[in-house]
Amino acid sequence: MNRRYSNILVRVVFYTVLALLSVSCSVTKYVPEGQYLLDQVDIRTNAPGMKSAELETYLTQQPNFRAFGMARLRLGTYSLSGRDTSKRRNRWLRRMGEPPVLYDEYQTLRSDKKLEQYFKTKGYLNAEVYDSVVYSGKKVKVIYKVEENTPYRIRNISYDYHNDTLLGSLIKRNRFSTTKLVSGNLFDTDVLNAERDRIANIARRNGYYYFTKDYVSYVADSSLRSHQVDLTLLLKPYTIKADDDNVQETQHPRYMIGNVNVLTLPTSSSTVRPLGTYASDSVASNVVLYYEKRPLLRPKMVRNNLRVIPGMWYNSGFVNQTYTRFSGLGIIRSAEITFRDLKTEDNLLECDVLLAPNKAHSFSLDLEGTNSSGDLGAAVTGMLQHRNLFHGSELLTFKARGAFEEVTGKSRDKSFEEKVIWEFDASTSLTFPQFVFPFLSNDFRRRVNNSQTEFALAYNDQRRWEYDRRIFTASETYSWTARRFFSYSIDALNVNYVDVHDVRGDFRERYKDPKYSVLLESYNDHLIVSSGASMVYDNQSSRMRLDKWMFKVSVELAGNALYGLGRMFDFEQVLDTTTHSLRYAVGGVPFAQYVKGLGEFAYNKFLDEKNRMVFHGRLGVEVPYGNAYMVPFEKRFFGGGANGVRGWSVRTLGPGSALFDREDFVSQSGNIELTMNAEYRSKLFWIMEGAAFLDAGNIWNIRDYDFAPGGVFDFKNVWKQIALSYGLGLRFDFKYFLCRLDMGMKCYDPKDEPGRQKWRFSNIKWKDDFALHFAIGYPF
């Protein structure tokens, strides 16, 4: 971080702290004489299900925002400014802050009416709202009291389809599928409108191209004098103009798809000409692909992604799927689908699909400098991509990276070559926008949404003064979505081969100590051949849901096929230096065998527009067996860090209550992970967001290894080994990315440390009991 941005960060933090200290005494600084600061609002209602946070959105005037529901930081920041607006400092503080909200009697009356109207739309037709104002110095509190009175409920529901028997029967078949319009419920206009949308959606998915919710209306009879409503749902007829210019009522027309024309432009800025001026190929019956000189996409790719098929009834759902499929292709920049009514007796629609392309080739070059605890280095990364390799939107990527770092802590009498770490990475991947697998029918490939197949190869070469290490990786991955918010992935094959050669000096001797047995295999030749699968539900992108959920479940299996082949064909065996037992090997290289499962969830609770409560949990378990006594180090769990229990630095927590040297991160890994987090997030001012969090968790070993006494998982003692921490955080939202700074403090440390209490409420040591984390993005 350069000096300029460091100074800005210091100023932001300084003024934040100053604002916190001055909030209580400065909030009325800019409240004129004879006027009052709107300090609080209180909405009082006995209506079930009515939440204050939702009701406050109907108030035309609300108090200044309180961070964490307590401190008015933005108002405090504004109050720190001086009255001379010609000074940059004062203008800057006012832009970051928020002026005081002055009580306005007229706005309070408007809020009364809006609240009253809202309750009437929810079935409380006789609702009344009264307000009272409490004065305290230069502040006021406004109390809104809602007299709901007896609500109106739906008694009977009847339907009048205006003799449109076909559409009426269609609505009847779907009447009870997802409707919320039920007898006995409140007479809620939001539910009535939702039912209109639902019926329109049913019709447009079954051929009724011109149908909208405006064709659905209601007649409500509330004259029963019992706070009940008899409701009639009316289906308005379709109207046409006859030859004599009179308007005639008729049944709603149902439309079928006729010809489908797909036009691919040569560039995204090309103008569209008449279709007859383009070259063309037949894709399927009544489906024609038009292009300039050569097709942007193969006819088969067009057919597989086209869900609007000639001869089928018009279906708005299939239209949306066609948009999604074509827009998901990397070579397609935009897609546009239009329909033309051919005015035929059999009600045919002609469909035009217009596809504008992205650039097929791209190249990027990145330079970076690194500073790891004073060790300076540099790296250069180049990437080349082709987005349409075989004219099916196949993505071919080549990536290479070279880096070096000089370790200044090495002895000064060492040469430059002996103090420098060199690293070179090269990778290539080929991604197909469909399943590339034998025996799958075209019909199956068409039904699966957003399917991808990725083949990848990677090579990593590390050169240090102690050793040279090469890592070869190959993978085959399938991914797809089945329904909205659900995504799936299958790692059909993942091969990871580590080749450690040219070991120099006493490096290998140093790692013969039993406490390094976890890491020893990482510096010996070893092989991991695994397969896995994962399922994710994530509705973070939903605009309709205020509360967000994320669930993830994954499983990974390694070494089973090789172990079975080893026993069947009597593979060679090598001696395990840790357990002094024999292990099957391929080409003299032993392979790992284990099963690993991981479950994770996050719940993002909406409090109001500027406050959220987030809960997170993660449980992971891995078990080595068969050909392995331990899970490879790179596959093990670790505790602490910016996304775990934040009172500990990364890889410094656990396993269990085991006590290690301060820098012995090698043994502080495990086979079981349990992490739980709760975080309150609140907008502060400008680009800043605050957070208060509580974390709990730890890691454990599945077996009682000698190098980690006290680290084995035991149901009887697990509750005593849950680490606790709490802290505060700042987030800086730059729209395109978010940076965060979290300060975590240990609350309960499960390790048995001589001379220290496990509960850290006294004798707190800054170096041992606090951890500062800088990261990109939210922790969960």
Short mmCIF file of N, CA and C in Angstrom, two decimals, residues 51-59 62-69 74 98 542-548 604-614 680-686 688-690 733 778:
data_model
loop_
_atom_site.label_atom_id
_atom_site.label_comp_id
_atom_site.label_asym_id
_atom_site.label_seq_id
_atom_site.Cartn_x
_atom_site.Cartn_y
_atom_site.Cartn_z
N LYS A 51 -43.74 -6.43 10.97
CA LYS A 51 -42.44 -6.14 11.55
C LYS A 51 -42.13 -4.66 11.44
N SER A 52 -41.56 -4.11 12.54
CA SER A 52 -41.27 -2.68 12.58
C SER A 52 -40.33 -2.25 11.46
N ALA A 53 -39.32 -3.10 11.15
CA ALA A 53 -38.35 -2.74 10.11
C ALA A 53 -39.04 -2.58 8.76
N GLU A 54 -40.07 -3.38 8.48
CA GLU A 54 -40.80 -3.27 7.22
C GLU A 54 -41.76 -2.08 7.25
N LEU A 55 -42.39 -1.85 8.39
CA LEU A 55 -43.34 -0.74 8.49
C LEU A 55 -42.64 0.60 8.38
N GLU A 56 -41.40 0.69 8.86
CA GLU A 56 -40.69 1.97 8.82
C GLU A 56 -40.41 2.44 7.40
N THR A 57 -40.42 1.51 6.44
CA THR A 57 -40.19 1.91 5.04
C THR A 57 -41.35 2.75 4.51
N TYR A 58 -42.51 2.75 5.20
CA TYR A 58 -43.66 3.53 4.75
C TYR A 58 -43.70 4.91 5.40
N LEU A 59 -42.73 5.21 6.26
CA LEU A 59 -42.65 6.53 6.86
C LEU A 59 -41.94 7.48 5.90
N GLN A 62 -37.70 9.63 8.51
CA GLN A 62 -37.10 8.73 9.49
C GLN A 62 -35.88 9.39 10.12
N PRO A 63 -35.51 8.99 11.35
CA PRO A 63 -34.34 9.59 12.01
C PRO A 63 -33.04 9.29 11.27
N ASN A 64 -32.00 9.99 11.66
CA ASN A 64 -30.68 9.71 11.12
C ASN A 64 -30.29 8.27 11.42
N PHE A 65 -29.57 7.68 10.48
CA PHE A 65 -29.18 6.27 10.60
C PHE A 65 -28.29 6.06 11.82
N ARG A 66 -28.57 4.97 12.56
CA ARG A 66 -27.76 4.57 13.71
C ARG A 66 -26.99 3.30 13.36
N ALA A 67 -25.68 3.37 13.39
CA ALA A 67 -24.85 2.19 13.16
C ALA A 67 -25.01 1.23 14.33
N PHE A 68 -25.21 -0.06 14.01
CA PHE A 68 -25.45 -1.10 15.01
C PHE A 68 -26.67 -0.78 15.87
N GLY A 69 -27.57 0.09 15.34
CA GLY A 69 -28.76 0.45 16.08
C GLY A 69 -28.50 1.38 17.25
N ARG A 74 -22.85 8.78 11.03
CA ARG A 74 -22.90 9.69 9.88
C ARG A 74 -23.28 11.09 10.33
N GLU A 98 -23.98 12.92 7.25
CA GLU A 98 -25.40 13.06 6.95
C GLU A 98 -25.95 14.21 7.78
N SER A 542 -30.96 -13.43 -5.49
CA SER A 542 -32.39 -13.16 -5.55
C SER A 542 -32.70 -11.73 -5.11
N ARG A 543 -33.47 -11.04 -5.91
CA ARG A 543 -33.90 -9.69 -5.56
C ARG A 543 -35.21 -9.69 -4.78
N MET A 544 -35.92 -10.80 -4.81
CA MET A 544 -37.21 -10.89 -4.15
C MET A 544 -37.08 -11.28 -2.69
N ARG A 545 -36.03 -12.03 -2.35
CA ARG A 545 -35.88 -12.52 -0.98
C ARG A 545 -35.01 -11.55 -0.18
N LEU A 546 -35.50 -11.13 0.96
CA LEU A 546 -34.73 -10.27 1.84
C LEU A 546 -33.71 -11.08 2.64
N ASP A 547 -34.11 -12.27 3.08
CA ASP A 547 -33.21 -13.15 3.81
C ASP A 547 -32.55 -14.12 2.82
N LYS A 548 -31.24 -14.28 2.94
CA LYS A 548 -30.48 -15.10 1.99
C LYS A 548 -29.96 -16.36 2.68
N ASN A 604 -28.18 -15.14 5.92
CA ASN A 604 -28.04 -13.69 5.92
C ASN A 604 -29.40 -13.09 6.24
N LYS A 605 -29.57 -12.62 7.49
CA LYS A 605 -30.86 -12.13 7.97
C LYS A 605 -30.98 -10.63 7.75
N PHE A 606 -32.02 -10.23 7.01
CA PHE A 606 -32.28 -8.81 6.75
C PHE A 606 -32.93 -8.17 7.98
N LEU A 607 -32.31 -7.13 8.51
CA LEU A 607 -32.90 -6.36 9.61
C LEU A 607 -33.55 -5.09 9.08
N ASP A 608 -32.79 -4.32 8.32
CA ASP A 608 -33.30 -3.18 7.57
C ASP A 608 -32.33 -2.90 6.44
N GLU A 609 -32.51 -1.78 5.74
CA GLU A 609 -31.72 -1.52 4.55
C GLU A 609 -30.22 -1.44 4.85
N LYS A 610 -29.85 -1.12 6.08
CA LYS A 610 -28.45 -0.89 6.40
C LYS A 610 -27.90 -1.82 7.48
N ASN A 611 -28.67 -2.78 7.90
CA ASN A 611 -28.23 -3.68 8.96
C ASN A 611 -28.61 -5.11 8.62
N ARG A 612 -27.66 -6.01 8.82
CA ARG A 612 -27.89 -7.44 8.59
C ARG A 612 -27.22 -8.25 9.70
N MET A 613 -27.78 -9.43 9.93
CA MET A 613 -27.19 -10.40 10.86
C MET A 613 -26.88 -11.65 10.06
N VAL A 614 -25.65 -12.14 10.14
CA VAL A 614 -25.23 -13.28 9.33
C VAL A 614 -24.75 -14.40 10.25
N TYR A 680 -22.71 -9.27 12.98
CA TYR A 680 -23.65 -8.17 12.78
C TYR A 680 -22.98 -7.15 11.86
N ARG A 681 -23.62 -6.83 10.73
CA ARG A 681 -23.06 -5.90 9.76
C ARG A 681 -23.94 -4.66 9.67
N SER A 682 -23.29 -3.51 9.71
CA SER A 682 -24.03 -2.25 9.68
C SER A 682 -23.30 -1.24 8.82
N LYS A 683 -24.04 -0.56 7.95
CA LYS A 683 -23.47 0.52 7.16
C LYS A 683 -23.10 1.67 8.09
N LEU A 684 -21.93 2.25 7.87
CA LEU A 684 -21.50 3.38 8.69
C LEU A 684 -21.70 4.67 7.92
N PHE A 685 -20.77 5.02 7.07
CA PHE A 685 -20.87 6.19 6.22
C PHE A 685 -19.87 6.04 5.09
N TRP A 686 -20.08 6.88 4.05
CA TRP A 686 -19.19 6.86 2.90
C TRP A 686 -19.16 5.43 2.34
N MET A 688 -17.78 2.93 4.05
CA MET A 688 -17.41 2.11 5.20
C MET A 688 -18.59 1.35 5.78
N GLU A 689 -18.31 0.13 6.21
CA GLU A 689 -19.28 -0.72 6.87
C GLU A 689 -18.61 -1.32 8.10
N GLY A 690 -19.34 -1.38 9.19
CA GLY A 690 -18.80 -1.96 10.42
C GLY A 690 -19.33 -3.34 10.68
N ASP A 733 -16.21 -0.78 0.93
CA ASP A 733 -16.92 -1.24 -0.26
C ASP A 733 -16.61 -0.32 -1.43
N TYR A 778 -16.26 -10.64 1.82
CA TYR A 778 -16.83 -11.03 3.10
C TYR A 778 -16.29 -12.40 3.53
#
